[in-house]
Coordinates of C-alpha atoms in Angstrom, one line a residue:
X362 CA 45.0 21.7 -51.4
X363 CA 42.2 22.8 -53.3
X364 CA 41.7 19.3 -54.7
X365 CA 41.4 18.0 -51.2
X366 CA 39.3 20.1 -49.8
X367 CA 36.5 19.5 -52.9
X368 CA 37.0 15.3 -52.2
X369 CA 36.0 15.9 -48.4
X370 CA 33.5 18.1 -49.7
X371 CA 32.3 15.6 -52.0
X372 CA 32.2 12.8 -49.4
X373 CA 29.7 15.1 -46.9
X374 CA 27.2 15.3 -50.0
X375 CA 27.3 11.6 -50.4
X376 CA 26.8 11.1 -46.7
X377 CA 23.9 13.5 -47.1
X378 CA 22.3 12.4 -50.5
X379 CA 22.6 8.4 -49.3
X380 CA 19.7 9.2 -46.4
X381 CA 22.0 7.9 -43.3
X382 CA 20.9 9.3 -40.0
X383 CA 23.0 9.5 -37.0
X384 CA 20.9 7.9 -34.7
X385 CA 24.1 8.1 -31.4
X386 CA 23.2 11.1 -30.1
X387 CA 19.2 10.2 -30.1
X388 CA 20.1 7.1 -28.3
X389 CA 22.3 8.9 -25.6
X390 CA 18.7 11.2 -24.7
X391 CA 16.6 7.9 -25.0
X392 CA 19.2 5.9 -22.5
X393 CA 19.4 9.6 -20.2
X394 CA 15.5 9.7 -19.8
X395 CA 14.9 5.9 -18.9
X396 CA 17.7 6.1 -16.2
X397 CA 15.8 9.2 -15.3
X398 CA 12.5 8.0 -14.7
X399 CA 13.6 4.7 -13.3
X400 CA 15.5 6.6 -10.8
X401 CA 12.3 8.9 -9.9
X402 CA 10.1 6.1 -9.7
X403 CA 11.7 4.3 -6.9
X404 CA 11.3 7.7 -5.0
X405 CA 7.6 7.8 -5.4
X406 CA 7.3 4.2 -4.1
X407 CA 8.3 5.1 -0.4
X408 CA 4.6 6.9 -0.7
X409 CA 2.4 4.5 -1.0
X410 CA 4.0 1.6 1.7
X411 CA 1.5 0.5 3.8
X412 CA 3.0 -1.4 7.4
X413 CA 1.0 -4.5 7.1
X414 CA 1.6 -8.6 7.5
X415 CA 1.0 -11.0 5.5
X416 CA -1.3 -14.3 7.6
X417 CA 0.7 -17.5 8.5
X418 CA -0.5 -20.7 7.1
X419 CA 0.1 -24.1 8.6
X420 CA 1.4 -25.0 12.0
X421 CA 4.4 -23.4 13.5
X422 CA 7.6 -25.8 12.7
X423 CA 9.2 -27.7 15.9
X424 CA 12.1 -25.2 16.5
X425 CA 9.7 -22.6 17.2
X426 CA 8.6 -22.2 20.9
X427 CA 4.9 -21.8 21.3
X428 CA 2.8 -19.9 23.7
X429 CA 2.3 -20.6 27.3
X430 CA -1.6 -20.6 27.8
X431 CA -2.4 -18.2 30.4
X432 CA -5.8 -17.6 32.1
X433 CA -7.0 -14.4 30.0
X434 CA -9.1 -15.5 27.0
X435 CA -7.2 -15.0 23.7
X436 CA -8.8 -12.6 21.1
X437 CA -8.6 -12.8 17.3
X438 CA -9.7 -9.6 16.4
X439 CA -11.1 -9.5 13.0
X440 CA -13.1 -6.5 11.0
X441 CA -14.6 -7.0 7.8
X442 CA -16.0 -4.0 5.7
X443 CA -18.8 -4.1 3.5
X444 CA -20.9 -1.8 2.1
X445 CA -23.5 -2.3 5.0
X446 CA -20.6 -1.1 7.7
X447 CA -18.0 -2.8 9.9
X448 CA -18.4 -6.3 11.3
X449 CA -16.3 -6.5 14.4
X450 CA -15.9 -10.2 15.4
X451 CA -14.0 -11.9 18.0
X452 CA -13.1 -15.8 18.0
X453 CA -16.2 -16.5 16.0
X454 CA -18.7 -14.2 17.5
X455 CA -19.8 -11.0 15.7
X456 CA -20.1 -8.4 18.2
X457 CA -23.1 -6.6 16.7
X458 CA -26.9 -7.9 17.0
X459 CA -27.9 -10.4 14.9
X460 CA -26.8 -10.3 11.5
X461 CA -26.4 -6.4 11.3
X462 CA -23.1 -5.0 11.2
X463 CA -21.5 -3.7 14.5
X464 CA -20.8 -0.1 13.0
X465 CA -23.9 0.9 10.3
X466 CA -23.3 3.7 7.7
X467 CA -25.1 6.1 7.7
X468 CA -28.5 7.2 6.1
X469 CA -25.9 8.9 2.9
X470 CA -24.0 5.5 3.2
X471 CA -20.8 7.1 4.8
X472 CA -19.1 4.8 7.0
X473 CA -18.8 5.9 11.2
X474 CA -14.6 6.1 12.1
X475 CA -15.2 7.5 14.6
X476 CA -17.8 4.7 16.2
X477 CA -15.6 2.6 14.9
X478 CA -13.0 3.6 16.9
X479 CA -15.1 4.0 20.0
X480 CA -15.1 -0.1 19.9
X481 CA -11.5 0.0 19.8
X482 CA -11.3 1.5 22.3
X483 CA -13.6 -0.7 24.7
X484 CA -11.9 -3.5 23.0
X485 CA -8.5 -2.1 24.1
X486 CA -9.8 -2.0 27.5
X487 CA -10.3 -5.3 28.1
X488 CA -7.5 -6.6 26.1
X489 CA -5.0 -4.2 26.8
X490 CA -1.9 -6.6 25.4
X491 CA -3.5 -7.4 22.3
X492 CA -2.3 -5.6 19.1
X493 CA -3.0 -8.2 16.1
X494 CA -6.2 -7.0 13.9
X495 CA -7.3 -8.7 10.9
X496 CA -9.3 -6.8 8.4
X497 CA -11.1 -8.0 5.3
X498 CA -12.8 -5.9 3.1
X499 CA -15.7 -6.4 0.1
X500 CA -14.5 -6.4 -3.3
X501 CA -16.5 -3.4 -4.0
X502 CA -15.3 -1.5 -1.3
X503 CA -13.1 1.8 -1.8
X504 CA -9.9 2.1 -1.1
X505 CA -10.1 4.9 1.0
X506 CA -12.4 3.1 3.1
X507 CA -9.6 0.7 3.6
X508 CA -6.8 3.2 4.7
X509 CA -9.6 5.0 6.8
X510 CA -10.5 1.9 8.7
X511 CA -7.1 0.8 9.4
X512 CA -6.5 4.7 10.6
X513 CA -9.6 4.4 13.2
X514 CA -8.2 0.4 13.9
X515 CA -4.4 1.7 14.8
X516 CA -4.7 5.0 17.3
X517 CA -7.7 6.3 19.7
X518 CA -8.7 9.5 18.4
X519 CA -8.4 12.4 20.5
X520 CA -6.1 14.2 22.9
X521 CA -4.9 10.9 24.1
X522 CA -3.7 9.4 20.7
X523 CA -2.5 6.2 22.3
X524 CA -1.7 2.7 19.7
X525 CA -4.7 0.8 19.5
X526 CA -4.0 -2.4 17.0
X527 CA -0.9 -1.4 15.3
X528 CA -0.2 -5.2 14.0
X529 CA -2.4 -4.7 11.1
X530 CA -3.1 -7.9 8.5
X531 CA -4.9 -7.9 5.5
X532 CA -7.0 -10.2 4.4
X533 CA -8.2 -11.9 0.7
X534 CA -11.4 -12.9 0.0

């Protein structure tokens, strides 16, 4: 027995005097944290959707019905931001005077939502079916200019807090 025990004794020094790590249980925490963060990033992703749609190209295929035309003028509402302001433009025309931009920043450079929304709103009033906006934006633009003017583009402000342009798309320049 005695002779035993110093053999298995004997093997553990080799073991530890050869340098082998057991690397199994560093793996099993390395496999643990990857599931981990891939897990908790999917859950952060629900954040940062935005509900906007992507343009059509081309012409609509022949199983696809198209519109009746109807007497009311149709309006492709677009709004393009630049560091200037909003452009509002309808079919072609820019609704501001001139070159200028329908809705100016301000003296500090802020941009107007609120004005902004304002022209919604008299937009909404004469096209009252109409949802679809287009909105294009300069390449030096922020972000949260973006998200602000689609804000001001979607719902009046104010007590009333009715839908505006809901059918948001976005596009490239």
């Amino acid at each position: 027995m005695a002779f035993h025990y110093s053999r298995r004794k004997l093997k553990v020094r080799e073991e530890e005097e050869s340098g082998e790590l057991n690397v199994v249980p560093y793996l099993d925490i390395l496999m643990n944290l990857i599931i981990f963060m891939l897990l908790s990033i999917t859950g952060l992703t629900s954040f940062g959707i935005l509900n906007v749609s992507a343009p059509g190209y081309g012409a609509p295929s022949t199983g696809m019905t198209q519109e009746s035309p109807s007497d009311e003028p149709k309006l492709t509402l677009s709004v393009l931001i630049s560091r200037k302001g909003h452009f509002v433009s309808s079919e072609n025309a820019i609704l501001g005077e001139g070159g200028a931009p329908t809705v100016p920043t301000n003296a500090a450079g802020d941009y107007d939502y609120a004005a902004l929304n304002a022209w919604m709103v008299k937009i909404k009033t004469e096209f009252p079916k109409e949802t679809k906006v287009i909105v294009g934006a300069d390449a030096d633009v922020p972000y949260e200019a973006l998200i602000q003017t689609m804000d001001a583009l979607r719902e009046e402000q104010g007590p009333q807090r009715r839908l505006l342009f809901p059918d948001v798309t976005l596009a490239g320049t």
